[in-house]
Amino acid sequence: MISKKEFSEYAGSLSNLFESTGVLSVIPKAHCGYIEKELIAKDSEVKTIISERTDLIAKTLEGLASDLYLNDQISIANQYFDDAFICRRELVYRAGASTESLFLLAVDALGAGRSAELRLILDEFEISKPTLRENWPELIKESVLIAFLFVCRKKNGWNDITSAVEIIQELRKFQAEMETNYFETIADISLLGKFASASNLVALYNMAKIIDVTASYLINGSPADSFIKLRKHYDNAVEAIQKIGDASLEIIIDLLFVGSDSLLRNSIWFNTDTLGKEVRRLVQELTSSNNENPFIELWPSQQQALRSSLFDPAKKSVVLEMPTSAGKTLMAEFAIVQSRALNPDSVIVYVVPTRALVNQITLQLRRDLAALKIVVEAAVPVFELDPTEDELLRKSCDILVSTPEKIELLIRSKHPVVERLSLVIADEIHNIAMQGRGSVLELFLGTVAREKPTARFLLMSPFIPNAAQLGAWLGGDRTAPIKIQWKPSERITAAAFYVGRRPRSHIQLRMLPSAHNSTVKECIDVPIDSTIVEGSKTKSNVALSTAISLTANGGVLLLCGGRDSAVNKATKAIDYVPKIDSSPFLDICISYLKDEFGESHILPKILEHGVAFHHAGLSQESRYLIERLVSRGLIRLVCATTTLAQGVNFPIRSVVVEGVTRSTETTGHQKIPFNEFWNIAGRAGRAMKDHLGLIIFAARDNDDIKVYEEYLRGDASEVLSSILGDLLRIEEINEKFDLNFVAHYPSLARFFQYLLHAITISNYDSVVSEIDSILRSSLVYHQVGDVNSAHAKKLLQVARQYLQQVQKKAANKGFLELIDGTGFSSATVDYLFSQRDVFVNSDVWDQEKLFAKGNDTLTQMVAILSGIPELDLTRLGSGVLDVEAIANIIKDWVKGESVEEIADRYFSAFKDKDTRILRASQYIHAKLTGQLAWGMSALQKVSLFGQEDVKWESIGHTPSLMFYGVSSREAATLRMVGVPRMSANKLAEKFKSEISSKDTTFHDIRSWLDKVEPKEWGPAKSTLSGSQSKAIWKILNGDERSL
Amino acid sequence: MTFTIRKSFDQDGHLYRTYDWESVEGWQDRLANKLVPLIRELYSDFENLNKSCQETGLEGTQLEQFLETALKATIPKPREPESKTPKQFDVCRADLAELLALVCLDGLFATKVPVKNIYSRELNAATSRGLDILGYEKVGNDLSLIICEVKGSEDGNSPPSVVETGEDSLKQQLYSYVTRKEKTLDRILNISKRAPSIEDKKILAQIAMNWAQGAASSLKVIVCPFLVRKMDCYKDTDYGSFRTAPGYHAPAKIRFLIVCVNSDLNALAEHIYSKARSFGDK
């Protein structure tokens, strides 16, 4: 009898044995062979030769790994199953597949935690139910293996699993007849021979039973003793087969057990059965057969997260580092449900970086949590709070989704919706290091940690090397960093370059080693099917050619160095990419974009070819639609800037990179930060859709390849407070905290807002006396304290100095709250206050007057706002900051003029119409809606500060009109729930007369809209029909069922 | 020593040896004393098998009844003299040869056979049919895999037909173990899984890896035809082409062992198995 300890030693010794025998040298070759086969041009032959030893080595690995698995050495078994999987995969694709070889591949994949990839592979092979045949034992074995493959594939929801059950039922049906026939055929053999045949059947029947138990458990998570039953039938089968010494069948039995046991362990039931009643209710919903894509299993990443301290209520902060597409959102859903179960009356805040993500996450949570009657709402991700939205958010809300800026505003303004916070989920937490917005996120989290001591934190990111540090910042020693590296599909990095002289040149790929991908050491260069774009051999040209060439195998994201580059490449691409078949979804998106940009604009035109560009200059709606088109496979090539990293989470097969630098308006060319790069590149490879995710760097020559190799050697950098950067730059402590300071040290200026907020919560004296502890609750202090206490002292000194400067202001708490509520620095609010005289009359803010033609108040306001360092209004193209033109753009925008009209009117410096429209769009969406509306809101608050009888309900929504580009409060409300701009104006009157009241909730508005006939939606100044407009609203609300 | 070497024709690393089993009066009983405990160990009871059949929940199966009958064959019955079954197909006779091989390999070469098993030779579609003994020898860093196939023969011809005539001959069976690598690997892995000690497991894992590696490995493969011969039937030419053309099983080395017994093999099997089935006997 071998003890557990001895077995563990044996398991550990295997790696040395593998090393000494050199067996595993076949693995990289098998890996290469497979990759080459996946990528290679149709008319080329794979050069990697399949080793004749591959099958034997796979068998060896499987035999030893199953023994390890059966003896609880699962993590070591996992490595060897992974190696076996690489061998089998190459064999299945290159040497042919049989039922048995697919079975072996399936078990290897399950043992290696590659269930997502397995389902994709099995989907490519025709697996048919077994046909009746004379040889009864053979039929049972074949049936068992096929049923197992169905259970693994899980195609079309529950269909495959039901098929597996049916196969076993068929065996039962024919058993009596087939058995009689079989015994007749062996009537003449000896008694011992008969006994052996009977033993064989006993083993096979138990194998069938293993399938039965597995499929039943996957369907409904019962019976509870399925694991015991599984083991019993396995033991029975082995015992029977050992009587007759059929080693080959015994190995199959061992592997069947490993595979079935893994399937049970992967099932959503097994992983959630101890998480409480509410989580189980959610699981019931997620697995429901009514669900189009029911959850049947959890990815290894999710299982690992669940096994870690994700749901430990004693942990104040949990930091979950998990790659893109590895299933973070489901983990967040479980955390939400668990938190709600523990604190039924509390509110959970879900913070994401962009409006598009607010939309996506809200829709997903609303859909998944609907049956649990959890109300999910989104706060409009802007810096101000519209009075209508304020009212609506005071109604029922269990989960609030928004950007850090908006949630911070709600916290600062002590909005009731964030009073009873029990859990803060912050996605993409690495953004805390981002210049500008990072400090908002940091200070928001720090504020919650200080002011809501019972709230817990779940921070999520694909890259966060210092997870423990971030967790400790918010949770002290009650933190749990969880690091997960599992990815749903394999990813490789390669350089693309031209080989040969034109016109006969082609593109070749050379694998590049990378810390974040499969390392492919021995691959030869692989020629791919190539489309070469005309022009000189620049990186840009190679990138576009490669991107176009790769579109044949799935979506491609071409990461461009800037907006113009993205537009130019997409425009050029359509000369080489044929039009795609039209589809209702594509058609409706094209109609919408035509309406937004004009009939003849390039964007809707290139969409007909399945090509798009994506950058910050597009409206949120346009970006969202493009992202949905990519997700639905209707866009083959999207030329994008790094803005996409902040977009909705859509994976894509290939990411082609023009270079590892980018140009910005302020800093010129700079290297793309490693974390930011991987946040985009990490999208390569779609779960259940792509075998390989490709990250391809365009190269002209070997020198370029060397640059990429060097870049890839880097690793994700620690997520550091963006405030730290400012602090380190301060040379003199005797800075004056004025507008100039805000312009130079924006993050530090925001940090001071944090101090001001602390004063509004308590009082000046206590903040001064507790400054140490207040600073301690900030990440920047946490990090400088860790690195160098001199920096900590410097921060303390700067903070004290700032407090001295605002000492006088502190006496006026109302004014402090005003500053706090604007989201701007105290210096900026001082500046606005000094300019407010003209605007103190609330009549000035009447929308009819303010936006009227000929009224120059708005021009004056824009002129004042242009002096705010936190805003960057930039120029319109003429070289001069034309405040009057900006004011007129605002008026036209509010009036409902189209982007095309605005472009023609104010951007005529750009001769090319497409460029003109894009510039106008960029200005409106990046500056006007993003910044001017915020500034205008602050100016309004400052101007009317201290006045009584201000009719906020009639003038408070003025900034929202600018943000949404509509002319009435009701239209702005409709825009909040996703109604397209032109239809919002059209429906506003109807809305006002039929439903708008104090008691109306977001849910009421959506229900009302759902019932409004399409013809009522038809915008007056629009090429969109009513039904198209309504369909767009539905898409923006996540309802794509009719398309 | 119960074996006495009669002849040896070793050449080029191949071994061809013939041994005589002692034939002093009472030798059959001494041999029985040695083999009966082994026989009883190898033929375990079948009751668990019946139970596991019932646990599948299948109704109306004839298996239960079938097993009941089969249970009586726990330890095989020697062939009745009047039986129509050819002598060479007698299970006990075949098993006896295999048991002698185990004793011989252990005694003469210190071969380790981690898992001993008596396999049915009549199982339909048994994928690993044959391969009577799989063992290893480790001397320093040198590791050898022993693949042994066993036959008994009273054939007057030399070599006897079991050596190289037909698919079931020692020659063809051993050839198939060397060439059908995946089946042999299944066996190695299966024995590695079932090995009773860590030492055996490690060595068998190493053998499996080396076997998969093929020619590139340092593993020495020895095919071991083992022939039990009635003493007066033996001839020096019994080794057949194993000796004249050893390259047929290359790169494996040959270790052809012949053990001569002074008895008719069926009679000897009857003697020993009768004792084994008689549970009163020790």
mmCIF file of N, CA, C and O in Angstrom, chain A residues 303-338:
data_model
loop_
_atom_site.group_PDB
_atom_site.id
_atom_site.type_symbol
_atom_site.label_atom_id
_atom_site.label_comp_id
_atom_site.label_asym_id
_atom_site.label_seq_id
_atom_site.Cartn_x
_atom_site.Cartn_y
_atom_site.Cartn_z
ATOM 1 N N GLN A 303 -13.699 29.103 -11.143
ATOM 2 C CA GLN A 303 -13.621 28.138 -10.048
ATOM 3 C C GLN A 303 -12.541 28.534 -9.059
ATOM 4 O O GLN A 303 -12.713 28.455 -7.845
ATOM 5 N N GLN A 304 -11.413 28.981 -9.629
ATOM 6 C CA GLN A 304 -10.301 29.369 -8.761
ATOM 7 C C GLN A 304 -10.694 30.586 -7.912
ATOM 8 O O GLN A 304 -10.386 30.642 -6.724
ATOM 9 N N ALA A 305 -11.387 31.508 -8.533
ATOM 10 C CA ALA A 305 -11.812 32.705 -7.784
ATOM 11 C C ALA A 305 -12.752 32.296 -6.651
ATOM 12 O O ALA A 305 -12.642 32.792 -5.532
ATOM 13 N N LEU A 306 -13.651 31.363 -6.956
ATOM 14 C CA LEU A 306 -14.600 30.930 -5.925
ATOM 15 C C LEU A 306 -13.899 30.189 -4.796
ATOM 16 O O LEU A 306 -14.278 30.299 -3.636
ATOM 17 N N ARG A 307 -12.866 29.445 -5.163
ATOM 18 C CA ARG A 307 -12.137 28.704 -4.129
ATOM 19 C C ARG A 307 -11.285 29.637 -3.278
ATOM 20 O O ARG A 307 -10.909 29.292 -2.174
ATOM 21 N N SER A 308 -10.956 30.795 -3.846
ATOM 22 C CA SER A 308 -10.180 31.758 -3.068
ATOM 23 C C SER A 308 -11.158 32.500 -2.142
ATOM 24 O O SER A 308 -12.262 32.043 -1.935
ATOM 25 N N SER A 309 -10.747 33.637 -1.672
ATOM 26 C CA SER A 309 -11.569 34.293 -0.645
ATOM 27 C C SER A 309 -12.583 35.270 -1.223
ATOM 28 O O SER A 309 -12.969 36.222 -0.558
ATOM 29 N N LEU A 310 -13.002 35.024 -2.434
ATOM 30 C CA LEU A 310 -13.891 35.983 -3.094
ATOM 31 C C LEU A 310 -15.141 36.277 -2.267
ATOM 32 O O LEU A 310 -15.634 37.388 -2.220
ATOM 33 N N PHE A 311 -15.662 35.253 -1.625
ATOM 34 C CA PHE A 311 -16.923 35.444 -0.899
ATOM 35 C C PHE A 311 -16.758 35.415 0.613
ATOM 36 O O PHE A 311 -17.724 35.192 1.332
ATOM 37 N N ASP A 312 -15.557 35.616 1.044
ATOM 38 C CA ASP A 312 -15.348 35.629 2.486
ATOM 39 C C ASP A 312 -15.832 36.982 3.031
ATOM 40 O O ASP A 312 -15.212 38.014 2.790
ATOM 41 N N PRO A 313 -16.958 36.989 3.774
ATOM 42 C CA PRO A 313 -17.497 38.281 4.228
ATOM 43 C C PRO A 313 -16.583 38.968 5.236
ATOM 44 O O PRO A 313 -16.758 40.156 5.520
ATOM 45 N N ALA A 314 -15.615 38.221 5.751
ATOM 46 C CA ALA A 314 -14.689 38.843 6.706
ATOM 47 C C ALA A 314 -13.650 39.696 5.988
ATOM 48 O O ALA A 314 -12.932 40.471 6.615
ATOM 49 N N LYS A 315 -13.568 39.547 4.680
ATOM 50 C CA LYS A 315 -12.586 40.348 3.926
ATOM 51 C C LYS A 315 -13.201 41.696 3.567
ATOM 52 O O LYS A 315 -14.277 41.754 2.985
ATOM 53 N N LYS A 316 -12.494 42.722 3.907
ATOM 54 C CA LYS A 316 -12.968 44.075 3.616
ATOM 55 C C LYS A 316 -12.736 44.397 2.132
ATOM 56 O O LYS A 316 -13.549 45.060 1.497
ATOM 57 N N SER A 317 -11.617 43.954 1.622
ATOM 58 C CA SER A 317 -11.347 44.214 0.204
ATOM 59 C C SER A 317 -10.816 42.960 -0.473
ATOM 60 O O SER A 317 -9.972 42.260 0.085
ATOM 61 N N VAL A 318 -11.358 42.713 -1.641
ATOM 62 C CA VAL A 318 -10.882 41.582 -2.446
ATOM 63 C C VAL A 318 -10.409 42.160 -3.779
ATOM 64 O O VAL A 318 -11.115 42.952 -4.397
ATOM 65 N N VAL A 319 -9.202 41.809 -4.183
ATOM 66 C CA VAL A 319 -8.680 42.300 -5.461
ATOM 67 C C VAL A 319 -8.574 41.107 -6.400
ATOM 68 O O VAL A 319 -7.827 40.165 -6.139
ATOM 69 N N LEU A 320 -9.361 41.137 -7.447
ATOM 70 C CA LEU A 320 -9.428 39.999 -8.362
ATOM 71 C C LEU A 320 -8.725 40.348 -9.666
ATOM 72 O O LEU A 320 -9.201 41.178 -10.438
ATOM 73 N N GLU A 321 -7.594 39.715 -9.883
ATOM 74 C CA GLU A 321 -6.854 39.922 -11.131
ATOM 75 C C GLU A 321 -7.180 38.757 -12.053
ATOM 76 O O GLU A 321 -6.842 37.612 -11.771
ATOM 77 N N MET A 322 -7.855 39.059 -13.138
ATOM 78 C CA MET A 322 -8.353 37.997 -14.022
ATOM 79 C C MET A 322 -8.301 38.498 -15.459
ATOM 80 O O MET A 322 -8.736 39.620 -15.731
ATOM 81 N N PRO A 323 -7.786 37.705 -16.392
ATOM 82 C CA PRO A 323 -7.676 38.185 -17.776
ATOM 83 C C PRO A 323 -9.030 38.513 -18.408
ATOM 84 O O PRO A 323 -10.072 38.026 -17.954
ATOM 85 N N THR A 324 -8.972 39.302 -19.462
ATOM 86 C CA THR A 324 -10.172 39.626 -20.232
ATOM 87 C C THR A 324 -10.848 38.336 -20.696
ATOM 88 O O THR A 324 -10.166 37.379 -21.050
ATOM 89 N N SER A 325 -12.153 38.323 -20.684
ATOM 90 C CA SER A 325 -12.964 37.182 -21.131
ATOM 91 C C SER A 325 -12.859 35.958 -20.239
ATOM 92 O O SER A 325 -13.262 34.875 -20.639
ATOM 93 N N ALA A 326 -12.298 36.109 -19.056
ATOM 94 C CA ALA A 326 -12.190 34.932 -18.180
ATOM 95 C C ALA A 326 -13.374 34.847 -17.224
ATOM 96 O O ALA A 326 -13.416 33.970 -16.370
ATOM 97 N N GLY A 327 -14.335 35.744 -17.363
ATOM 98 C CA GLY A 327 -15.580 35.604 -16.600
ATOM 99 C C GLY A 327 -15.671 36.404 -15.314
ATOM 100 O O GLY A 327 -16.259 35.926 -14.337
ATOM 101 N N LYS A 328 -15.124 37.613 -15.318
ATOM 102 C CA LYS A 328 -15.160 38.433 -14.099
ATOM 103 C C LYS A 328 -16.583 38.856 -13.729
ATOM 104 O O LYS A 328 -16.933 38.898 -12.564
ATOM 105 N N THR A 329 -17.375 39.195 -14.751
ATOM 106 C CA THR A 329 -18.684 39.779 -14.446
ATOM 107 C C THR A 329 -19.564 38.796 -13.671
ATOM 108 O O THR A 329 -20.289 39.194 -12.753
ATOM 109 N N LEU A 330 -19.469 37.516 -14.023
ATOM 110 C CA LEU A 330 -20.271 36.535 -13.283
ATOM 111 C C LEU A 330 -19.834 36.495 -11.817
ATOM 112 O O LEU A 330 -20.668 36.368 -10.912
ATOM 113 N N MET A 331 -18.532 36.614 -11.602
ATOM 114 C CA MET A 331 -18.039 36.628 -10.222
ATOM 115 C C MET A 331 -18.623 37.834 -9.477
ATOM 116 O O MET A 331 -19.012 37.740 -8.315
ATOM 117 N N ALA A 332 -18.677 38.956 -10.189
ATOM 118 C CA ALA A 332 -19.248 40.157 -9.575
ATOM 119 C C ALA A 332 -20.729 39.926 -9.259
ATOM 120 O O ALA A 332 -21.220 40.343 -8.206
ATOM 121 N N GLU A 333 -21.418 39.222 -10.142
ATOM 122 C CA GLU A 333 -22.846 38.954 -9.900
ATOM 123 C C GLU A 333 -23.041 38.104 -8.647
ATOM 124 O O GLU A 333 -23.927 38.361 -7.840
ATOM 125 N N PHE A 334 -22.203 37.092 -8.510
ATOM 126 C CA PHE A 334 -22.291 36.269 -7.300
ATOM 127 C C PHE A 334 -22.034 37.127 -6.062
ATOM 128 O O PHE A 334 -22.716 36.999 -5.041
ATOM 129 N N ALA A 335 -21.018 37.986 -6.174
ATOM 130 C CA ALA A 335 -20.675 38.835 -5.025
ATOM 131 C C ALA A 335 -21.845 39.766 -4.685
ATOM 132 O O ALA A 335 -22.150 39.992 -3.513
ATOM 133 N N ILE A 336 -22.514 40.252 -5.718
ATOM 134 C CA ILE A 336 -23.663 41.139 -5.509
ATOM 135 C C ILE A 336 -24.769 40.392 -4.761
ATOM 136 O O ILE A 336 -25.303 40.875 -3.758
ATOM 137 N N VAL A 337 -25.076 39.221 -5.260
ATOM 138 C CA VAL A 337 -26.179 38.469 -4.656
ATOM 139 C C VAL A 337 -25.848 38.094 -3.215
ATOM 140 O O VAL A 337 -26.689 38.197 -2.314
ATOM 141 N N GLN A 338 -24.602 37.715 -3.006
ATOM 142 C CA GLN A 338 -24.204 37.359 -1.645
ATOM 143 C C GLN A 338 -24.276 38.575 -0.729
ATOM 144 O O GLN A 338 -24.777 38.503 0.398
#
